[in-house]
JSON list of C-alpha atoms in Angstrom, two decimals:
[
{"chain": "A", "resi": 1, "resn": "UNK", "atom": "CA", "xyz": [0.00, 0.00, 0.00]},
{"chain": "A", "resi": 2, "resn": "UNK", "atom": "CA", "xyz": [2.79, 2.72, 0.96]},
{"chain": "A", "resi": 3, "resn": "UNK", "atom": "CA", "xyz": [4.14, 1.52, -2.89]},
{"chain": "A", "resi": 4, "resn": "UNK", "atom": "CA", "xyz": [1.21, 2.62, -4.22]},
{"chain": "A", "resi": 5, "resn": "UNK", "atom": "CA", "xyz": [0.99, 5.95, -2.72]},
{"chain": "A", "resi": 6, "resn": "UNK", "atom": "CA", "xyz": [4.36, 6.61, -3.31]},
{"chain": "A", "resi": 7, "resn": "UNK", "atom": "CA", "xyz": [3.80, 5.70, -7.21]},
{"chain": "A", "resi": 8, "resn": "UNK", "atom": "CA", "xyz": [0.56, 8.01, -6.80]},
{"chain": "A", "resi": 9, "resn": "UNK", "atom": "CA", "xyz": [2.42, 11.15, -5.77]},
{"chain": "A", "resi": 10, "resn": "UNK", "atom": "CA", "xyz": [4.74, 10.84, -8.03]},
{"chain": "A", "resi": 11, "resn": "UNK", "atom": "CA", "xyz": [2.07, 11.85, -11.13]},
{"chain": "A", "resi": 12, "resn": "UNK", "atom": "CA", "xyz": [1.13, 14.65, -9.33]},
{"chain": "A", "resi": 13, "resn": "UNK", "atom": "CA", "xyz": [4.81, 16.34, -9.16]},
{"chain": "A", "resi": 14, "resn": "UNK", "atom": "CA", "xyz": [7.63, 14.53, -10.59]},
{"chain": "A", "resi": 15, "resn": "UNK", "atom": "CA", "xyz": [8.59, 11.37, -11.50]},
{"chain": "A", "resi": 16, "resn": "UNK", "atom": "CA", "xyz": [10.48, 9.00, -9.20]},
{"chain": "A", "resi": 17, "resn": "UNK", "atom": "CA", "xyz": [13.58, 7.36, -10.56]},
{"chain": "A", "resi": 18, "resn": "UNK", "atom": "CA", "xyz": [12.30, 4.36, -8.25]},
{"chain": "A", "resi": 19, "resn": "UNK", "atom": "CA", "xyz": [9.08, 4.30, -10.61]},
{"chain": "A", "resi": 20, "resn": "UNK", "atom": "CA", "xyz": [11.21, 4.08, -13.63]},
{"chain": "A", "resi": 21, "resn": "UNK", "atom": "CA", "xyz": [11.44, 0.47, -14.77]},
{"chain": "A", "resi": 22, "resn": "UNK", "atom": "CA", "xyz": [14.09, 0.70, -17.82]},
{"chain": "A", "resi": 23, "resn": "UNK", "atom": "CA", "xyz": [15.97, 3.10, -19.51]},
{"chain": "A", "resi": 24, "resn": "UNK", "atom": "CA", "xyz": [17.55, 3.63, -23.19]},
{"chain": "A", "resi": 25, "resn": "UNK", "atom": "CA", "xyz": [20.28, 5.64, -23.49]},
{"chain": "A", "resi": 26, "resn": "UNK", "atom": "CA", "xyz": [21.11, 7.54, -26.91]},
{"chain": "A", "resi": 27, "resn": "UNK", "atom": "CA", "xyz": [23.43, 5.23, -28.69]},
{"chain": "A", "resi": 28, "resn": "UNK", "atom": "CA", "xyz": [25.40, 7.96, -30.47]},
{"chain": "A", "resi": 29, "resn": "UNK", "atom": "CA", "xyz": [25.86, 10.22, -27.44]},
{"chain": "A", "resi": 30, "resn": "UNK", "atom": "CA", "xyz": [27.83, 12.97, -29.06]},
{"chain": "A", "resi": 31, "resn": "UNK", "atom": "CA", "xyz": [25.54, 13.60, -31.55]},
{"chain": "A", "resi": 32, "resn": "UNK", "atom": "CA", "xyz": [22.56, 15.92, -30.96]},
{"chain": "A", "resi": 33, "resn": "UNK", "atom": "CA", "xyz": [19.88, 13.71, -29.93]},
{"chain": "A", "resi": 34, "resn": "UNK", "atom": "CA", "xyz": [16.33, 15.05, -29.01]},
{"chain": "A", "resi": 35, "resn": "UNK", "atom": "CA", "xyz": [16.77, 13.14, -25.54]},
{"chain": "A", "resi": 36, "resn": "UNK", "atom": "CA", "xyz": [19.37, 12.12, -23.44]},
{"chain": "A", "resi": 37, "resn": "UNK", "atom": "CA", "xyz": [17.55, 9.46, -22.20]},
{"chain": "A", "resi": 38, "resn": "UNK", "atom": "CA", "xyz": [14.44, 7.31, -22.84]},
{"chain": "A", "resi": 39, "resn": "UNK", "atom": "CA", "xyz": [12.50, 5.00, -20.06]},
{"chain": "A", "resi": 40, "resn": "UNK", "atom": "CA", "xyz": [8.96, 3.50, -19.01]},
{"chain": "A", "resi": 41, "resn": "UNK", "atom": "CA", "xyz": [7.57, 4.39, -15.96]},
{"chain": "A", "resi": 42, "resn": "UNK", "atom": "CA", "xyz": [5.53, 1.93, -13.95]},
{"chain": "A", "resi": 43, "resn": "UNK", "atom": "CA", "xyz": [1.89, 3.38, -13.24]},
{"chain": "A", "resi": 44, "resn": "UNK", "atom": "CA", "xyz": [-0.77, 1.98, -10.59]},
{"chain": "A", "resi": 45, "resn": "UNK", "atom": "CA", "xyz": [-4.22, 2.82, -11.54]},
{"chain": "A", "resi": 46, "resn": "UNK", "atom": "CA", "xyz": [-6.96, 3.54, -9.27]},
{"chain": "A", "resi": 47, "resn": "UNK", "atom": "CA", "xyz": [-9.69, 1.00, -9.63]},
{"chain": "A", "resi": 48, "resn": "UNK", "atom": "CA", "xyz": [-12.04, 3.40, -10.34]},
{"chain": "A", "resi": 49, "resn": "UNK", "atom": "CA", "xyz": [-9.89, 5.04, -13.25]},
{"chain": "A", "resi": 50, "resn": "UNK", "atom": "CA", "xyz": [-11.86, 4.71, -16.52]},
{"chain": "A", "resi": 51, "resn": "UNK", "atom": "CA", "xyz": [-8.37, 3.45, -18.00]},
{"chain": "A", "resi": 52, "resn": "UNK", "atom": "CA", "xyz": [-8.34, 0.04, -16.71]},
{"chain": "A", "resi": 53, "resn": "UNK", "atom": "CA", "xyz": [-10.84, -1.14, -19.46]},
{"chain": "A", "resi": 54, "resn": "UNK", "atom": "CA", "xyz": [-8.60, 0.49, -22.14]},
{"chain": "A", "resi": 55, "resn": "UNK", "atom": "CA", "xyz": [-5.88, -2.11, -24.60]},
{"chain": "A", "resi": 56, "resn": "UNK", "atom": "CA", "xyz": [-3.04, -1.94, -24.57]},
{"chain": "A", "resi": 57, "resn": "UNK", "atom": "CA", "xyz": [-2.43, -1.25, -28.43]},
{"chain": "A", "resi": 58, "resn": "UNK", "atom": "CA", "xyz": [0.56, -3.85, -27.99]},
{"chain": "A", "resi": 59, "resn": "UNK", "atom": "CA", "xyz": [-0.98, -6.78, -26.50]},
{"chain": "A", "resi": 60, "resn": "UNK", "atom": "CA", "xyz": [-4.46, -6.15, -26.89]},
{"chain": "A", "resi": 61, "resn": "UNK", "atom": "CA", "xyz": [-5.19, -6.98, -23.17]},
{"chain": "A", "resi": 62, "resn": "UNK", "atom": "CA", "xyz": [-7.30, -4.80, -21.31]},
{"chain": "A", "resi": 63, "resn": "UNK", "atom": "CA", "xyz": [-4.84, -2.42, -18.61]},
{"chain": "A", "resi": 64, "resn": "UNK", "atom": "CA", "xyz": [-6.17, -4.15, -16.05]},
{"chain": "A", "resi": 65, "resn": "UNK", "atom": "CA", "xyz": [-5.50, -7.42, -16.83]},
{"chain": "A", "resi": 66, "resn": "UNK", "atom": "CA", "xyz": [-2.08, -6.83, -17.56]},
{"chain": "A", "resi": 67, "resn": "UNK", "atom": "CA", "xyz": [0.43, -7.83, -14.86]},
{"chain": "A", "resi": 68, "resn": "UNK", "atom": "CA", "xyz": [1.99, -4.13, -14.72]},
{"chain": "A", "resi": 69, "resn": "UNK", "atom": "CA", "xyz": [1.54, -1.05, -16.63]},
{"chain": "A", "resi": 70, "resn": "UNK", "atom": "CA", "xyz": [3.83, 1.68, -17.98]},
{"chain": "A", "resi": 71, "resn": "UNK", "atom": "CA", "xyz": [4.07, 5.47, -19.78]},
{"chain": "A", "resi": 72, "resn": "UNK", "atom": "CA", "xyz": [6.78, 5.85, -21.72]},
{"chain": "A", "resi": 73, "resn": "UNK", "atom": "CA", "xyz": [8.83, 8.82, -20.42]},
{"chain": "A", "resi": 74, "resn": "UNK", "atom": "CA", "xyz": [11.89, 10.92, -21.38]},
{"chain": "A", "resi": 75, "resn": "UNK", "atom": "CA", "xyz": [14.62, 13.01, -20.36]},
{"chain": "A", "resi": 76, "resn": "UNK", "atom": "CA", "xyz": [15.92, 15.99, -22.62]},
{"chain": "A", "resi": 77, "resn": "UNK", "atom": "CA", "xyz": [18.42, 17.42, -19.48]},
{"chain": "A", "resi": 78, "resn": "UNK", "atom": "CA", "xyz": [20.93, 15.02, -18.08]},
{"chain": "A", "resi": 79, "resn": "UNK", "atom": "CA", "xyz": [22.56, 16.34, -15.02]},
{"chain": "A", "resi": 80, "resn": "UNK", "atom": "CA", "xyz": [25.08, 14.25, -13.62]},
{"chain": "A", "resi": 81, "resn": "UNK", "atom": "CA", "xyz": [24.59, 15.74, -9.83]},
{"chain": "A", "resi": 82, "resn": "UNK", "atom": "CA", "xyz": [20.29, 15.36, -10.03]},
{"chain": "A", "resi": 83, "resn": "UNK", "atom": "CA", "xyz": [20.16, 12.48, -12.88]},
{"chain": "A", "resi": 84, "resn": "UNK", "atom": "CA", "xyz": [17.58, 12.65, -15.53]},
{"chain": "A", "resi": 85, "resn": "UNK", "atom": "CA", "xyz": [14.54, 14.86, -15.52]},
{"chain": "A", "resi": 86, "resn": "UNK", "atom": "CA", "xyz": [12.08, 12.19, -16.57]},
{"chain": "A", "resi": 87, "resn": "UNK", "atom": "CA", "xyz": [8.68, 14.05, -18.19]},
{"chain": "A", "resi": 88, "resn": "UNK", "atom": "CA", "xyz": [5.90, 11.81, -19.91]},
{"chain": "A", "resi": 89, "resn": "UNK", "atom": "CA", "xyz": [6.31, 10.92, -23.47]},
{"chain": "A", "resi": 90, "resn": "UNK", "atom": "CA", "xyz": [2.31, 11.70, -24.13]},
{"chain": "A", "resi": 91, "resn": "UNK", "atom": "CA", "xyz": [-0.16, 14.95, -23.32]},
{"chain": "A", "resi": 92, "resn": "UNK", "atom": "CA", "xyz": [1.61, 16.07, -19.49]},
{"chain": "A", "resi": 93, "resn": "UNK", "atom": "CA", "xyz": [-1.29, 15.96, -18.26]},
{"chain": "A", "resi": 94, "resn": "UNK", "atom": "CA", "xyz": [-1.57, 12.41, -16.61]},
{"chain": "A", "resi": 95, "resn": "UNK", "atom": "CA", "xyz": [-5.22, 11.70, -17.14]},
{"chain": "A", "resi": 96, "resn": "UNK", "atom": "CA", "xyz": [-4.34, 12.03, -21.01]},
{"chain": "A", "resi": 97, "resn": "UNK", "atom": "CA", "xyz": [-1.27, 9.88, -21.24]},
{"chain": "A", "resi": 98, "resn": "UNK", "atom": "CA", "xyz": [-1.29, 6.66, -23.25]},
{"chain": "A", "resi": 99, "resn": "UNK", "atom": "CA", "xyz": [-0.73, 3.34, -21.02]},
{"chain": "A", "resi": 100, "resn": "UNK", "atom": "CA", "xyz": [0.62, 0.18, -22.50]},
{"chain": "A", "resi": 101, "resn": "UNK", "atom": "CA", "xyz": [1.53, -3.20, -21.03]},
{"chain": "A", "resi": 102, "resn": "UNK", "atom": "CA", "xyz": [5.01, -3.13, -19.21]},
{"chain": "A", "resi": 103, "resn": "UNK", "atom": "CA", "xyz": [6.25, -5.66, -21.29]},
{"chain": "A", "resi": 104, "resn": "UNK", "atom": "CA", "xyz": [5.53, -4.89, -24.83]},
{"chain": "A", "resi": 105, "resn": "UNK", "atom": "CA", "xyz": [6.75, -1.10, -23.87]},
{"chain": "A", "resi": 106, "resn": "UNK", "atom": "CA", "xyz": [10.45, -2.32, -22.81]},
{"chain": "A", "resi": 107, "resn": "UNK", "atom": "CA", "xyz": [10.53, -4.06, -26.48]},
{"chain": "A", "resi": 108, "resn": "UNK", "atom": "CA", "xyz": [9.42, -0.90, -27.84]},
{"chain": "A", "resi": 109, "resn": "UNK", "atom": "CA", "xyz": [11.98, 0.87, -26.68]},
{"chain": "A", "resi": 110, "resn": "UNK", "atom": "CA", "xyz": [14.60, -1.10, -27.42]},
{"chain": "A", "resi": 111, "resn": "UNK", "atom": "CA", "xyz": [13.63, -1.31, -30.94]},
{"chain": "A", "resi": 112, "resn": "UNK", "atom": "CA", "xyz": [13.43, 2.41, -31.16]},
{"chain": "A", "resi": 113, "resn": "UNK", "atom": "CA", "xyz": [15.68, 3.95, -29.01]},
{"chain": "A", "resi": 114, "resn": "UNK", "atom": "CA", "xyz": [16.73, 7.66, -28.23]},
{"chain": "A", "resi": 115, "resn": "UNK", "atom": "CA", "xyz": [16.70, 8.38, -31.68]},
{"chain": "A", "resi": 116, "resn": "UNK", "atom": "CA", "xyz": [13.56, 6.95, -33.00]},
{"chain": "A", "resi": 117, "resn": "UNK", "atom": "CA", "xyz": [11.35, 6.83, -30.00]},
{"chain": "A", "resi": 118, "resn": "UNK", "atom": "CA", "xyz": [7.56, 8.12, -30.07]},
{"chain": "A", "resi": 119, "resn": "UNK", "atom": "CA", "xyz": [4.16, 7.05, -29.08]},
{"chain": "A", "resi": 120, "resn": "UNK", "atom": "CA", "xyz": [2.51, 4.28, -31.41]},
{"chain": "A", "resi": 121, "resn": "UNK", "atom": "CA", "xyz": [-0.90, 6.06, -30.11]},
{"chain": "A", "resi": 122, "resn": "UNK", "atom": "CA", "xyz": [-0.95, 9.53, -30.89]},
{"chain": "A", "resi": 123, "resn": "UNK", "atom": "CA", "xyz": [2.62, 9.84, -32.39]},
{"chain": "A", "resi": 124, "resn": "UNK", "atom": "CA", "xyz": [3.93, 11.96, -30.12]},
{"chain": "A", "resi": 125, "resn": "UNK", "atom": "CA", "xyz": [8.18, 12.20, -30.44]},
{"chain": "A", "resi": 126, "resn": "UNK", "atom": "CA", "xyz": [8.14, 11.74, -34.31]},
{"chain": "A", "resi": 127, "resn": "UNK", "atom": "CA", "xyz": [11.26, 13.75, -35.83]},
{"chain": "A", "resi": 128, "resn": "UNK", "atom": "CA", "xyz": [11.37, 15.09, -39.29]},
{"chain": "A", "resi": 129, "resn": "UNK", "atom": "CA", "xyz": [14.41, 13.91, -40.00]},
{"chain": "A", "resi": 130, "resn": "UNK", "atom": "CA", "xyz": [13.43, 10.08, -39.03]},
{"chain": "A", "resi": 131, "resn": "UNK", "atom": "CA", "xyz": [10.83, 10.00, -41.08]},
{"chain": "A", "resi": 132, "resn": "UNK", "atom": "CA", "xyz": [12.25, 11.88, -44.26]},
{"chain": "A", "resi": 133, "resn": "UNK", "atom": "CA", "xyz": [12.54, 9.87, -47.11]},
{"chain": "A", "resi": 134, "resn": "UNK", "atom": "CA", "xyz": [13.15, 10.48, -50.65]},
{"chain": "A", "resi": 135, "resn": "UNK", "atom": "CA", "xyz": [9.86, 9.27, -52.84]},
{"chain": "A", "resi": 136, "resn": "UNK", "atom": "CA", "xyz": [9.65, 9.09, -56.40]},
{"chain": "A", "resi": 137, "resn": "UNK", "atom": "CA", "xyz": [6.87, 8.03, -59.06]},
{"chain": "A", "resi": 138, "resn": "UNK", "atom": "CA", "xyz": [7.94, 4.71, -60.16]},
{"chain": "A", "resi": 139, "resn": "UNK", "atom": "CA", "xyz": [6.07, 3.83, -63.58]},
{"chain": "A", "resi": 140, "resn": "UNK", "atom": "CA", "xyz": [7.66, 0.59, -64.41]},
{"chain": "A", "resi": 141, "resn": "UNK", "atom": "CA", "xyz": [9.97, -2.23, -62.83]},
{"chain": "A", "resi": 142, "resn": "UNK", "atom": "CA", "xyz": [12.61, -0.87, -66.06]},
{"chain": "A", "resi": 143, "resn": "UNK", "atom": "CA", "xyz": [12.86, 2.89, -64.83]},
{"chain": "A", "resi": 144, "resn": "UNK", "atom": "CA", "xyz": [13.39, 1.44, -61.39]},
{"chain": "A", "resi": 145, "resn": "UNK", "atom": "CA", "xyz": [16.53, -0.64, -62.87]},
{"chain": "A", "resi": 146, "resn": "UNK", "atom": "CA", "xyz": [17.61, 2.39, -64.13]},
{"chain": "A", "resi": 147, "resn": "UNK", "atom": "CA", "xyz": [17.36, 4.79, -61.51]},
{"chain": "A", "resi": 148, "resn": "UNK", "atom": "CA", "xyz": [19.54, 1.68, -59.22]},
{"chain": "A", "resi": 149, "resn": "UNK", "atom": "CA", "xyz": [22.08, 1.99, -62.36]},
{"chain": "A", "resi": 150, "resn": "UNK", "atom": "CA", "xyz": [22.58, 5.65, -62.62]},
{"chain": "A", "resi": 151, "resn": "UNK", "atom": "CA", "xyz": [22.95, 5.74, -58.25]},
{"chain": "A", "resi": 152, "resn": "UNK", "atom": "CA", "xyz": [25.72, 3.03, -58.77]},
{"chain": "A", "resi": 153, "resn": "UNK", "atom": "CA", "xyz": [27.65, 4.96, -61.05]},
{"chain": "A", "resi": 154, "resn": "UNK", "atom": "CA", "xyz": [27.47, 7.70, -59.09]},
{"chain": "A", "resi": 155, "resn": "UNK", "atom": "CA", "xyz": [28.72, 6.16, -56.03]}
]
């Protein structure tokens, strides 16, 4: 029970590095990375919070039958006398952030990392430069061959 109160007051002000359950570090850390640290934090519903019959977009389980629940969280200030100031991922305010099962989030954030991290909800962390990619109209499987020709020759 004193856990759970602890975990509780932690959403109200700032979040405990005792409520973070793993962290991802940048894995280029001298180049300039939108955070200097990634992490889920563990959150304990109330049993009256509306949440609990929400999926989890990962598992598909509702939030309360999952065996614990996290946020994802971030740090953009690392300061090696306080640590990380951790600051939810999703909307700050905590009745809007996105939940997900525990487990599925840690895999998420591995695959991701500092670099490539955002919310598979409502997007939020998406960079520009992630996501920028070079289309072109392809007509035919032959100007395709020939576009890969011209790129080797350049190269």
């Amino acid at each position: 029970f004193f856990y759970q109160l602890k975990m509780a007051k932690a959403f109200d002000s700032k979040i405990q590095d005792s409520a973070v359950l793993k962290v991802v570090y940048p894995k280029n850390k001298y180049r300039d990375n939108k955070y200097c640290a990634i992490g889920i934090c563990k959150i304990i519903l109330d049993k009256s919070d509306s949440r609990n019959n929400e999926k989890c977009a990962f598992s598909q389980y509702t939030l309360s039958d999952c065996d614990t629940i996290s946020a994802l969280i971030y740090s953009d200030i690392k300061n090696k006398d306080s640590g990380n100031n951790w600051k939810y991922l999703c909307d700050g305010d905590f009745s809007k952030i996105h939940l997900f099962d525990s487990d599925y989030l840690k895999q998420w954030i591995d695959l991701k990392g500092c670099e490539y991290i955002h919310c598979p909800l409502c997007k939020t962390g998406i960079t520009e430069e992630k996501e920028h990619i070079e289309e072109h109209d392809v007509d035919s499987m032959e100007q395709l061959k020939e576009r890969r020709n011209e790129s080797k020759k350049e190269n």
